[in-house]
Short mmCIF file of C-alpha atoms in Angstrom, two decimals:
data_model
loop_
_atom_site.label_atom_id
_atom_site.label_comp_id
_atom_site.label_asym_id
_atom_site.label_seq_id
_atom_site.Cartn_x
_atom_site.Cartn_y
_atom_site.Cartn_z
CA UNK A 17 -9.81 11.57 7.58
CA UNK A 18 -7.39 9.47 5.58
CA UNK A 19 -3.75 9.38 6.63
CA UNK A 20 -0.81 8.28 4.49
CA UNK A 21 1.11 5.29 5.81
CA UNK A 22 3.63 2.79 4.55
CA UNK A 23 4.66 -0.69 5.62
CA UNK A 24 8.32 -1.67 5.48
CA UNK A 25 10.45 -4.78 5.82
CA UNK A 26 13.51 -3.91 7.93
CA UNK A 27 16.74 -5.90 8.29
CA UNK A 28 16.28 -7.70 4.98
CA UNK A 29 16.82 -7.43 1.24
CA UNK A 30 13.70 -9.52 0.54
CA UNK A 31 10.10 -8.37 0.46
CA UNK A 32 7.85 -9.92 3.13
CA UNK A 33 10.87 -10.99 5.19
CA UNK A 34 12.86 -9.35 7.97
CA UNK A 35 11.13 -7.29 10.66
CA UNK A 36 7.87 -5.60 9.55
CA UNK A 37 7.10 -1.99 10.42
CA UNK A 38 4.19 0.37 9.81
CA UNK A 39 4.84 4.13 9.57
CA UNK A 40 1.97 6.63 9.75
CA UNK A 41 3.47 9.59 7.92
CA UNK A 42 1.16 12.32 9.24
CA UNK A 43 0.03 11.74 12.82
CA UNK A 44 -1.03 15.32 13.61
CA UNK A 45 -4.10 15.44 15.84
CA UNK A 46 -3.93 11.82 16.97
CA UNK A 47 -4.17 11.28 20.71
CA UNK A 48 -2.56 8.45 22.67
CA UNK A 49 -5.64 6.22 22.65
CA UNK A 50 -6.09 6.57 18.89
CA UNK A 51 -2.43 5.79 18.17
CA UNK A 52 -2.61 2.74 20.42
CA UNK A 53 -5.74 1.56 18.62
CA UNK A 54 -4.12 2.04 15.21
CA UNK A 55 -1.02 0.10 16.32
CA UNK A 56 -3.27 -2.70 17.56
CA UNK A 57 -5.05 -2.72 14.20
CA UNK A 58 -1.76 -3.04 12.29
CA UNK A 59 -0.73 -5.73 14.82
CA UNK A 60 2.94 -5.51 13.84
CA UNK A 61 5.77 -5.51 16.36
CA UNK A 62 5.89 -1.69 16.14
CA UNK A 63 4.06 1.17 14.44
CA UNK A 64 5.67 4.62 14.13
CA UNK A 65 3.71 7.89 14.13
CA UNK A 66 5.45 10.87 12.52
CA UNK A 67 4.86 14.48 13.67
CA UNK A 68 6.42 17.83 12.91
CA UNK A 69 9.54 18.31 15.06
CA UNK A 70 9.41 20.44 18.18
CA UNK A 71 12.83 21.86 17.22
CA UNK A 72 12.83 23.10 13.62
CA UNK A 73 16.44 22.01 13.06
CA UNK A 74 15.40 18.37 13.49
CA UNK A 75 13.72 16.24 10.84
CA UNK A 76 10.66 14.88 12.64
CA UNK A 77 9.22 13.87 15.99
CA UNK A 78 8.18 10.23 16.22
CA UNK A 79 6.33 8.04 18.68
CA UNK A 80 6.61 4.25 18.66
CA UNK A 81 3.83 1.87 19.69
CA UNK A 82 3.59 -1.90 19.94
CA UNK A 83 0.07 -3.37 19.76
CA UNK A 84 -0.06 -3.05 23.57
CA UNK A 85 2.03 -0.07 24.69
CA UNK A 86 4.26 2.87 23.74
CA UNK A 87 8.04 2.49 23.65
CA UNK A 88 10.47 5.38 24.35
CA UNK A 89 12.90 3.99 21.75
CA UNK A 90 13.36 0.98 19.48
CA UNK A 91 16.00 0.14 16.90
CA UNK A 92 14.22 -1.22 13.85
CA UNK A 93 11.49 1.48 13.89
CA UNK A 94 14.22 4.14 14.04
CA UNK A 95 16.13 2.62 11.11
CA UNK A 96 13.04 2.08 8.98
CA UNK A 97 11.62 5.54 9.63
CA UNK A 98 14.91 7.33 8.91
CA UNK A 99 15.35 5.49 5.60
CA UNK A 100 11.73 6.10 4.59
CA UNK A 101 11.79 9.83 5.39
CA UNK A 102 15.05 10.30 3.49
CA UNK A 103 13.66 8.41 0.49
CA UNK A 104 10.39 10.34 0.41
CA UNK A 105 11.71 13.83 1.08
CA UNK A 106 14.99 13.92 -0.85
CA UNK A 107 15.38 10.92 -3.17
CA UNK A 108 17.72 12.67 -5.63
CA UNK A 109 20.02 13.96 -2.88
CA UNK A 110 19.96 10.56 -1.18
CA UNK A 111 21.12 8.94 -4.42
CA UNK A 112 24.21 11.18 -4.35
CA UNK A 113 25.17 11.21 -0.66
CA UNK A 114 24.27 10.02 2.82
CA UNK A 115 21.54 12.08 4.48
CA UNK A 116 21.46 13.12 8.13
CA UNK A 117 18.06 12.52 9.73
CA UNK A 118 17.38 13.59 13.33
CA UNK A 119 14.35 11.98 14.96
CA UNK A 120 12.96 13.35 18.19
CA UNK A 121 12.03 10.27 20.23
CA UNK A 122 10.88 10.00 23.83
CA UNK A 123 14.37 8.86 24.84
CA UNK A 124 15.95 11.94 23.18
CA UNK A 125 17.12 13.14 19.76
CA UNK A 126 18.39 10.22 17.67
CA UNK A 127 20.90 11.15 14.94
CA UNK A 128 20.60 8.84 11.92
CA UNK A 129 22.36 8.50 8.57
CA UNK A 130 20.41 7.17 5.58
CA UNK A 131 22.39 5.62 2.73
CA UNK A 132 21.53 4.70 -0.86
CA UNK A 133 23.07 1.41 -2.02
CA UNK A 134 23.03 0.75 -5.75
CA UNK A 135 20.86 -2.26 -6.50
CA UNK A 136 20.17 -2.92 -2.84
CA UNK A 137 17.73 -1.83 -0.16
CA UNK A 138 18.29 1.48 1.59
CA UNK A 139 20.39 1.39 4.75
CA UNK A 140 20.29 3.56 7.85
CA UNK A 141 22.46 3.87 10.95
CA UNK A 142 21.98 5.77 14.20
CA UNK A 143 23.82 6.94 17.27
CA UNK A 144 22.30 6.06 20.64
CA UNK A 145 21.11 9.17 22.48
CA UNK A 146 22.22 7.59 25.77
CA UNK A 147 24.54 4.77 26.80
CA UNK A 148 23.13 1.60 28.32
CA UNK A 149 22.85 1.70 32.11
CA UNK A 150 22.33 -1.06 34.63
CA UNK A 151 18.90 -0.87 36.23
CA UNK A 152 18.25 -0.89 39.94
CA UNK A 153 16.86 -4.12 41.25
CA UNK A 154 17.85 -7.74 41.03
CA UNK A 155 17.34 -9.91 37.97
CA UNK A 156 15.05 -12.91 38.43
CA UNK A 157 16.77 -16.09 39.53
CA UNK A 158 17.93 -18.66 37.00
CA UNK A 159 15.16 -20.98 38.20
CA UNK A 160 12.50 -18.31 37.59
CA UNK A 161 13.92 -17.47 34.17
CA UNK A 162 14.16 -21.12 33.14
CA UNK A 163 10.57 -21.77 34.22
CA UNK A 164 9.32 -18.72 32.32
CA UNK A 165 11.12 -19.72 29.12
CA UNK A 166 10.58 -23.49 29.16
CA UNK A 167 14.28 -24.19 29.69
CA UNK A 168 16.42 -25.98 32.26
CA UNK A 169 18.35 -24.06 34.91
CA UNK A 170 21.56 -25.46 33.38
CA UNK A 171 20.67 -23.72 30.10
CA UNK A 172 20.99 -20.26 31.69
CA UNK A 173 24.42 -18.60 31.72
CA UNK A 174 27.78 -19.26 30.09
CA UNK A 175 31.33 -18.19 31.00
CA UNK A 176 31.09 -15.07 33.15
CA UNK A 177 27.72 -14.10 31.65
CA UNK A 178 24.81 -13.99 34.11
CA UNK A 179 21.25 -12.59 33.77
CA UNK A 180 21.16 -8.79 34.15
CA UNK A 181 18.85 -5.81 33.76
CA UNK A 182 19.87 -2.91 31.48
CA UNK A 183 18.25 -0.07 29.59
CA UNK A 184 19.25 2.33 26.82
CA UNK A 185 15.75 3.81 26.67
CA UNK A 186 13.71 0.63 27.08
CA UNK A 187 14.28 -1.96 29.84
CA UNK A 188 15.57 -5.45 29.00
CA UNK A 189 16.31 -8.58 30.96
CA UNK A 190 19.42 -9.99 29.27
CA UNK A 191 19.56 -13.77 29.52
CA UNK A 192 22.75 -15.60 28.45
CA UNK A 193 21.93 -19.06 27.13
CA UNK A 194 24.51 -21.83 26.84
CA UNK A 195 23.84 -23.04 23.27
CA UNK A 196 22.01 -22.56 19.97
CA UNK A 197 19.97 -25.65 20.77
CA UNK A 198 18.79 -24.17 24.06
CA UNK A 199 17.97 -20.76 22.62
CA UNK A 200 15.98 -22.49 19.89
CA UNK A 201 13.91 -24.37 22.49
CA UNK A 202 13.04 -21.23 24.44
CA UNK A 203 9.38 -20.25 24.39
CA UNK A 204 7.77 -17.45 26.41
CA UNK A 205 5.45 -18.74 29.10
CA UNK A 206 4.45 -17.23 32.43
CA UNK A 207 7.28 -14.69 32.63
CA UNK A 208 6.51 -13.03 35.96
CA UNK A 209 8.95 -10.19 35.29
CA UNK A 210 7.37 -9.29 31.92
CA UNK A 211 4.60 -6.98 33.10
CA UNK A 212 3.03 -4.40 30.78
CA UNK A 213 5.78 -1.91 31.64
CA UNK A 214 8.37 -4.47 32.63
CA UNK A 215 11.47 -5.54 30.76
CA UNK A 216 11.45 -7.39 27.48
CA UNK A 217 13.52 -10.56 27.53
CA UNK A 218 16.64 -10.65 25.37
CA UNK A 219 18.26 -14.06 25.03
CA UNK A 220 21.74 -14.45 23.56
CA UNK A 221 24.37 -17.14 23.12
CA UNK A 222 27.95 -17.14 21.90
CA UNK A 223 27.20 -20.11 19.63
CA UNK A 224 26.29 -18.68 16.23
CA UNK A 225 24.51 -19.94 13.13
CA UNK A 226 26.48 -17.91 10.57
CA UNK A 227 30.07 -16.90 9.99
CA UNK A 228 31.02 -13.37 10.99
CA UNK A 229 28.62 -13.15 13.94
CA UNK A 230 29.63 -12.84 17.58
CA UNK A 231 26.29 -13.78 19.18
CA UNK A 232 22.94 -15.30 18.26
CA UNK A 233 19.93 -13.64 19.91
CA UNK A 234 16.18 -13.78 20.34
CA UNK A 235 13.84 -11.28 22.01
CA UNK A 236 10.47 -11.82 23.68
CA UNK A 237 8.31 -8.76 24.34
CA UNK A 238 6.23 -8.44 27.52
CA UNK A 239 2.98 -10.35 27.17
CA UNK A 240 -0.45 -9.45 28.48
CA UNK A 241 -3.02 -12.27 28.29
CA UNK A 242 -6.32 -11.40 26.60
CA UNK A 243 -9.11 -10.27 28.91
CA UNK A 244 -11.71 -12.85 29.79
CA UNK A 245 -15.29 -11.93 28.95
#
């Protein structure tokens, strides 16, 4: 059975740039194993599967998979899917006004606004279904973090910023890094905390590359080495 899908470039005005996303527009009948296999085949950071909503007043139910696991929520898949659904279902109305799109995600109902911009790529915005909350447990030590990222202990932390664990649907280890140079050198290695279901690693620094920004950031997803045969 063929299924319609579309690939998108999110967070960019340029084709083949930004953050890629695959959206399977009709996922009815797909089980978890099949969706995981399809996401692995696309091999993009995330693949979205669109279902009919459980609540008829909402727009769609979606599930988000990386090539290795399902996520309860993610930002760029939400933005890309909301803009795509608005464009496909009501292009004329979207050209005249912002459209409200409600996506049922594992984390909860995510309220989005899709916006047409003359001569530019579509835009979408969303409201978080829950506020970030600090997770139980202690963040890895600076020495452990530095070893896992190929940095020096002195590279970790700036001002009052220290490593911390938070979630707004998906867990993250937030790692403040002292400079753009240090964040550029970071490379994911043996990150003991980054198990299959463990936190992704979100690095940020107050040194920025462009005017108008407050922070510069990088994110490393949990990594599972390939199985030996």
